[in-house]
Coordinates of C-alpha atoms in Angstrom, one line a residue:
E1 CA -0.1 -0.2 -0.1
Y2 CA 1.4 3.3 -1.0
P3 CA 1.8 6.0 1.5
K4 CA -0.6 9.0 1.5
S5 CA 0.4 11.7 -0.8
P6 CA -0.3 15.3 -0.2
L7 CA -1.1 15.7 -3.9
V8 CA -4.6 14.7 -4.9
A9 CA -5.8 15.5 -8.6
R10 CA -2.7 18.0 -8.7
R11 CA -4.0 20.0 -5.7
F12 CA -2.9 19.7 -2.0
D13 CA -5.0 18.0 0.1
P14 CA -5.3 19.9 3.3
L15 CA -6.4 16.9 5.5
V16 CA -3.4 15.0 4.5
I17 CA -1.0 17.8 5.1
R18 CA -2.7 18.2 8.6
E19 CA -2.0 14.8 9.2
F20 CA 1.7 15.2 8.1
K21 CA 2.0 18.2 10.4
E22 CA 0.7 16.3 13.4
E23 CA 3.1 13.6 12.9
S24 CA 6.0 15.8 12.9
L25 CA 4.5 17.5 16.1
K26 CA 4.4 14.0 18.0
R27 CA 8.1 14.2 18.7
C28 CA 7.7 17.7 20.2
S29 CA 5.9 17.4 23.2
S30 CA 6.0 21.3 23.8
M31 CA 4.0 21.9 20.6
K32 CA 0.1 21.0 20.1
V33 CA -2.3 21.7 17.1
V34 CA -5.1 24.2 17.8
D35 CA -8.0 24.1 15.6
P36 CA -8.4 27.7 13.9
L37 CA -11.7 29.5 14.1
P38 CA -13.4 28.9 10.8
G39 CA -15.3 32.4 10.8
G40 CA -12.0 34.2 11.2
M41 CA -11.9 37.5 12.8
S42 CA -15.9 37.8 12.2
V43 CA -16.5 35.8 15.4
V44 CA -14.6 38.3 17.4
G45 CA -16.5 41.5 18.7
G46 CA -15.0 44.7 18.2
M47 CA -11.2 45.1 17.7
G48 CA -11.5 47.1 14.3
E49 CA -8.0 48.3 14.3
L50 CA -6.7 44.9 14.8
K51 CA -8.9 43.6 12.0
H52 CA -7.3 46.3 9.8
E53 CA -4.0 45.4 10.7
L54 CA -4.6 41.7 9.8
E55 CA -5.8 42.8 6.3
L56 CA -2.6 44.4 5.7
S57 CA -0.6 41.4 6.8
K58 CA -2.5 39.0 4.7
M59 CA -1.6 41.3 1.9
L60 CA 2.1 41.2 2.6
F61 CA 2.0 37.3 2.1
S62 CA 1.3 37.9 -1.5
D63 CA 3.8 37.8 -4.4
A64 CA 2.9 41.3 -5.5
A65 CA 4.2 42.4 -2.0
R66 CA 7.5 40.8 -2.8
G67 CA 7.8 42.8 -6.0
D68 CA 7.1 45.9 -4.0
G69 CA 10.2 45.0 -1.7
A70 CA 8.0 44.3 1.2
P71 CA 9.3 41.5 3.5
Y72 CA 6.9 38.6 4.9
P73 CA 4.8 39.7 8.0
K74 CA 6.3 38.3 11.3
G75 CA 3.6 38.4 13.6
Y76 CA 2.1 40.2 16.6
L77 CA 2.8 40.6 20.3
M78 CA -0.5 41.1 22.0
V79 CA -0.8 42.8 25.4
G80 CA -3.6 43.3 27.6
P81 CA -5.5 42.0 30.8
G82 CA -6.5 38.5 31.2
G83 CA -9.9 37.4 29.5
T84 CA -9.9 40.1 26.8
G85 CA -10.0 37.5 24.2
K86 CA -6.0 37.2 23.2
S87 CA -6.1 33.3 22.8
L88 CA -9.5 33.7 20.7
V89 CA -7.9 36.0 18.6
A90 CA -4.9 33.7 17.9
K91 CA -7.3 31.1 16.8
A92 CA -9.3 33.7 14.7
I93 CA -6.1 34.8 13.1
G94 CA -5.4 31.3 12.2
G95 CA -8.9 31.2 10.3
F96 CA -8.5 34.4 8.7
L97 CA -5.0 33.8 7.4
E98 CA -6.1 30.2 6.4
K99 CA -3.1 28.6 8.2
Q100 CA -3.1 26.0 11.0
V101 CA -2.6 27.1 14.4
V102 CA 0.0 25.6 16.5
R103 CA 0.6 26.3 20.3
L104 CA 4.2 26.4 21.6
D105 CA 4.6 26.1 25.4
I106 CA 8.3 27.3 25.8
S107 CA 8.1 26.4 29.6
A108 CA 7.7 22.8 28.5
C109 CA 11.2 23.0 26.7
K110 CA 12.8 23.4 29.9
G111 CA 15.2 20.1 30.7
G112 CA 17.3 19.0 33.8
Y113 CA 20.6 19.0 31.8
V114 CA 23.1 21.7 30.9
G115 CA 21.9 23.0 27.4
Q116 CA 19.1 20.7 27.2
S117 CA 16.5 23.4 27.4
E118 CA 18.2 25.5 24.8
R119 CA 18.3 22.5 22.5
N120 CA 14.7 21.5 23.3
L121 CA 13.6 25.2 22.2
R122 CA 15.7 25.0 18.8
D123 CA 14.4 21.5 18.1
A124 CA 10.6 23.1 18.5
L125 CA 11.4 26.1 16.7
S126 CA 12.9 23.9 13.7
T127 CA 9.7 22.0 13.8
A128 CA 7.7 25.0 13.2
N129 CA 9.8 26.1 10.3
E130 CA 9.4 22.4 8.8
I131 CA 5.5 22.6 9.2
A132 CA 5.1 26.1 7.7
P133 CA 2.9 27.8 6.6
I134 CA 1.5 27.9 10.3
V135 CA 0.3 30.4 12.9
L136 CA 2.7 30.0 15.9
F137 CA 0.8 30.9 19.2
L138 CA 2.4 31.5 22.6
D139 CA 0.3 32.3 25.6
E140 CA 1.3 34.2 28.6
F141 CA 4.7 35.0 26.9
E142 CA 6.1 37.0 29.9
K143 CA 6.2 34.2 32.2
V144 CA 8.7 32.4 30.1
W145 CA 11.2 35.0 30.6
G146 CA 10.3 35.8 34.2
G147 CA 12.7 33.5 35.9
R148 CA 15.9 35.0 34.8
G149 CA 18.4 36.0 37.2
A150 CA 21.0 34.5 39.6
N151 CA 18.9 31.7 40.8
D152 CA 18.1 30.5 37.0
S153 CA 21.5 29.2 36.5
G154 CA 21.3 30.9 33.1
V155 CA 18.9 28.8 31.5
S156 CA 16.2 31.4 30.7
E157 CA 18.8 33.6 29.4
G158 CA 20.1 30.8 27.2
M159 CA 16.7 30.3 25.9
L160 CA 16.1 34.0 25.2
Q161 CA 19.0 34.3 23.1
T162 CA 17.8 31.0 21.3
W163 CA 14.6 32.6 20.7
L164 CA 15.8 36.0 19.6
T165 CA 18.3 34.4 17.1
W166 CA 15.5 32.4 15.7
M167 CA 13.1 35.5 15.4
Q168 CA 15.8 37.7 13.8
D169 CA 17.5 35.1 11.4
E170 CA 16.1 31.9 11.4
K171 CA 12.4 31.8 11.4
D172 CA 10.7 30.6 8.1
D173 CA 8.7 33.2 6.3
G174 CA 5.5 31.0 6.6
V175 CA 5.5 31.2 10.4
F176 CA 3.4 33.9 11.7
V177 CA 4.2 34.3 15.4
V178 CA 1.3 35.5 17.7
A179 CA 2.4 35.9 21.3
A180 CA -0.1 36.9 24.1
C181 CA 1.0 38.8 27.3
N182 CA -0.8 39.9 30.2
D183 CA 2.0 41.7 32.1
V184 CA 4.4 43.7 29.8
S185 CA 6.5 44.9 32.9
N186 CA 8.1 41.3 33.0
M187 CA 8.9 41.4 29.2
P188 CA 12.7 41.6 28.5
G189 CA 13.5 44.5 26.4
P190 CA 15.2 42.6 23.5
V191 CA 12.2 40.7 22.9
V192 CA 9.9 43.7 22.2
R193 CA 12.3 46.0 20.5
A194 CA 11.6 47.0 16.7
G195 CA 12.1 44.4 14.3
R196 CA 11.2 41.1 16.5
F197 CA 7.4 41.7 15.8
D198 CA 5.8 43.7 13.2
D199 CA 3.8 45.4 15.9
L200 CA 2.6 45.5 19.5
I201 CA -1.1 45.4 19.9
Y202 CA -2.8 46.6 23.1
I203 CA -6.2 44.6 23.6
P204 CA -7.8 46.7 26.3
L205 CA -11.0 45.8 28.3
P206 CA -13.8 46.4 25.6
P207 CA -15.6 49.6 25.2
L208 CA -19.5 50.0 25.0
Q209 CA -20.1 49.0 21.5
S210 CA -17.6 46.1 21.6
R211 CA -19.3 44.9 24.7
K212 CA -22.6 44.7 22.8
D213 CA -21.2 42.9 20.0
I214 CA -19.5 40.2 22.3
L215 CA -22.7 39.9 24.2
R216 CA -24.5 39.2 20.9
I217 CA -22.0 36.8 19.7
H218 CA -22.3 34.6 22.8
L219 CA -26.0 34.7 22.6
E220 CA -26.3 33.6 19.1
K221 CA -23.5 31.0 19.7
R222 CA -26.0 29.3 21.9
G223 CA -29.0 29.8 19.8
W224 CA -30.5 32.9 21.3
C225 CA -31.5 35.5 19.2
P226 CA -31.5 38.9 21.1
D227 CA -34.0 40.6 19.0
K228 CA -36.5 37.6 19.0
C229 CA -36.2 37.4 22.9
G230 CA -36.5 41.2 23.3
L231 CA -33.2 41.6 25.1
D232 CA -32.0 45.1 25.1
L233 CA -28.2 44.7 24.8
D234 CA -27.6 48.4 25.1
I235 CA -28.8 48.3 28.7
V236 CA -26.6 45.2 29.5
A237 CA -23.5 46.6 27.8
G238 CA -24.3 50.3 29.7
M239 CA -24.1 48.4 33.1
T240 CA -20.9 46.4 32.3
P241 CA -18.2 49.0 31.9
G242 CA -14.6 47.4 32.8
F243 CA -15.9 43.8 32.1
S244 CA -13.6 41.6 30.1
G245 CA -14.8 39.5 27.1
A246 CA -14.5 36.3 29.3
E247 CA -16.8 37.9 31.9
L248 CA -19.4 38.9 29.4
E249 CA -19.5 35.2 28.3
R250 CA -19.8 34.4 31.8
I251 CA -23.1 36.6 32.3
V252 CA -24.8 34.9 29.2
V253 CA -23.8 31.4 30.7
K254 CA -25.2 32.4 33.9
A255 CA -28.2 34.0 32.5
I256 CA -29.2 30.7 30.7
R257 CA -28.6 28.7 33.8
R258 CA -30.9 31.0 35.7
K259 CA -33.7 31.0 33.1
I260 CA -33.4 26.9 33.2
F261 CA -33.5 27.1 37.0
M262 CA -36.3 29.6 37.1
I263 CA -38.5 28.5 34.4
G264 CA -37.1 25.4 32.8
A265 CA -35.6 24.1 30.0
G266 CA -36.7 24.5 26.4
R267 CA -36.9 27.2 23.6
D268 CA -40.3 27.8 24.1
K269 CA -39.3 29.7 27.3
L270 CA -37.4 32.7 26.3
L271 CA -34.4 34.1 28.1
T272 CA -35.1 37.5 29.7
M273 CA -33.7 40.9 30.6
E274 CA -34.0 40.0 34.1
D275 CA -31.9 36.9 33.3
L276 CA -29.0 38.9 31.9
T277 CA -29.1 42.0 34.2
T278 CA -29.3 39.5 37.4
S279 CA -26.4 37.5 36.0
A280 CA -24.5 40.8 35.4
S281 CA -24.8 41.9 38.8
E282 CA -23.4 38.8 40.0
V283 CA -20.0 38.8 38.3
T284 CA -17.1 40.8 39.6
P285 CA -14.9 42.1 36.7
I286 CA -11.4 42.0 36.5
S287 CA -11.3 45.7 36.5
S288 CA -12.4 45.6 40.2
T289 CA -10.1 42.8 41.5
H290 CA -6.8 43.8 39.3
W291 CA -7.5 47.5 38.9
R292 CA -4.1 48.9 39.8
E293 CA -2.4 46.6 37.0
I294 CA -5.0 47.6 34.5
A295 CA -4.7 51.1 35.0
A296 CA -0.8 50.9 34.7
M297 CA -1.4 48.9 31.5
D298 CA -3.4 51.7 30.2
V299 CA -1.0 54.1 30.9
W300 CA 1.7 52.1 29.4
A301 CA -0.2 51.8 26.2
K302 CA -1.1 55.6 25.8
E303 CA 2.8 56.6 26.5
C304 CA 4.3 53.9 24.1
R305 CA 1.6 54.8 21.6
V306 CA 1.2 51.2 20.5
I307 CA -1.6 50.1 18.3
C308 CA -4.5 49.8 20.2
A309 CA -6.9 46.9 18.8
T310 CA -9.9 49.1 18.9
S311 CA -10.3 52.9 17.9
E312 CA -13.7 53.1 19.7
P313 CA -14.0 55.9 22.3
Q314 CA -13.6 54.4 25.8
D315 CA -16.7 54.8 28.1
F316 CA -14.9 54.4 31.1
V317 CA -11.8 54.8 33.1
V318 CA -10.0 52.2 35.5
E319 CA -8.7 54.0 38.6
N320 CA -8.8 53.5 42.4
G321 CA -11.3 50.5 43.1
G322 CA -12.3 49.7 39.6
A323 CA -13.9 51.0 36.5
K324 CA -16.0 54.4 36.4
R325 CA -18.1 55.6 33.7
V326 CA -17.2 58.7 32.2
A327 CA -19.7 61.3 31.0
T328 CA -17.9 62.0 27.6
P329 CA -16.3 58.9 26.1
Q330 CA -12.4 59.5 25.7
A331 CA -11.1 58.9 22.3
R332 CA -8.0 56.5 22.2
I333 CA -4.6 57.8 21.6
M334 CA -3.7 55.9 18.4
R335 CA 0.0 55.4 16.9
P336 CA -0.1 57.0 13.6
K337 CA 1.1 54.2 11.0
D338 CA 4.2 56.2 10.1
D339 CA 5.0 57.3 13.7
V340 CA 8.1 55.9 15.8
A341 CA 7.0 55.0 19.4
K342 CA 9.0 57.1 21.7
V343 CA 11.5 55.5 24.3
V344 CA 9.7 54.2 27.6
T345 CA 11.8 52.3 30.2
I346 CA 10.6 49.5 32.4
G347 CA 13.2 48.9 35.1
E348 CA 16.5 49.2 33.5
E349 CA 15.7 48.2 29.8
E350 CA 14.1 50.3 27.0
L351 CA 11.0 48.9 25.4
F352 CA 11.3 51.1 22.4

């Protein structure tokens, strides 16, 4: 019996190619295939600026872009509070770019012998090159480098140099890197300096219209049409400033559970506004529990003038104790596309 060929009727068979990639990944325990979202970025609420940047990145993969002298896109470092949808966006990017998403856990590359960690990471990155084109996703990227220091025996420093060398000189053009970071203050300066990633993208807590879009997506995903149920999402979005996308999803799930508990299961018994508003009052947002970190991140994003995932005006500010509504929505400070971000120092390292 002949082995499967990736060519079927003179066309590449994506299912066979996927099998080949998964077979290659079996020898690398730190990497795992993640299914991309079929709808691409259409299943992500808000984030208009990020969607615009992705359109540009997709164009840069074309042969016409090579003719203009443009390099292949490298990828994004996404920074934002937990629960704002960075992992979801990574899978959506895979769907949008029509590339397989592979998750790399750099921490799993660490070994017990001298040089083993660096060798494991080099092997994983070589595997990524072999199975390109892919979207290479790295979650909680800052935690990988947080252990650098005297007690680390130089392991993290060696892995950092391995990563930097790969990003700068060895990465295959078909590998699009998407790294997610919850705390940029723990990121080493060399990782985020110009040239490593195409852009730093700040993903903030969603503003008013984005919250409404996210609520609608999660309701419709579970078969509930807000219009048919008479659900006024403007009211729910208005009472949830400072809520993350994960917390908005939690509201929808709690509302459905409440409906089932109060009046029973079945589509003949509609979800109500009381279900949603009561559930919203029972969810504590991250802007209340981690307001200091989020406020500092907002300041960092404005001072560095990084690209914000949304240009929608902000209808709240995060300050002492949590999110506070503002009478006049504040326009976001957006980085002009041809501008150079100013130098901002965290600790002793320059970020830009």
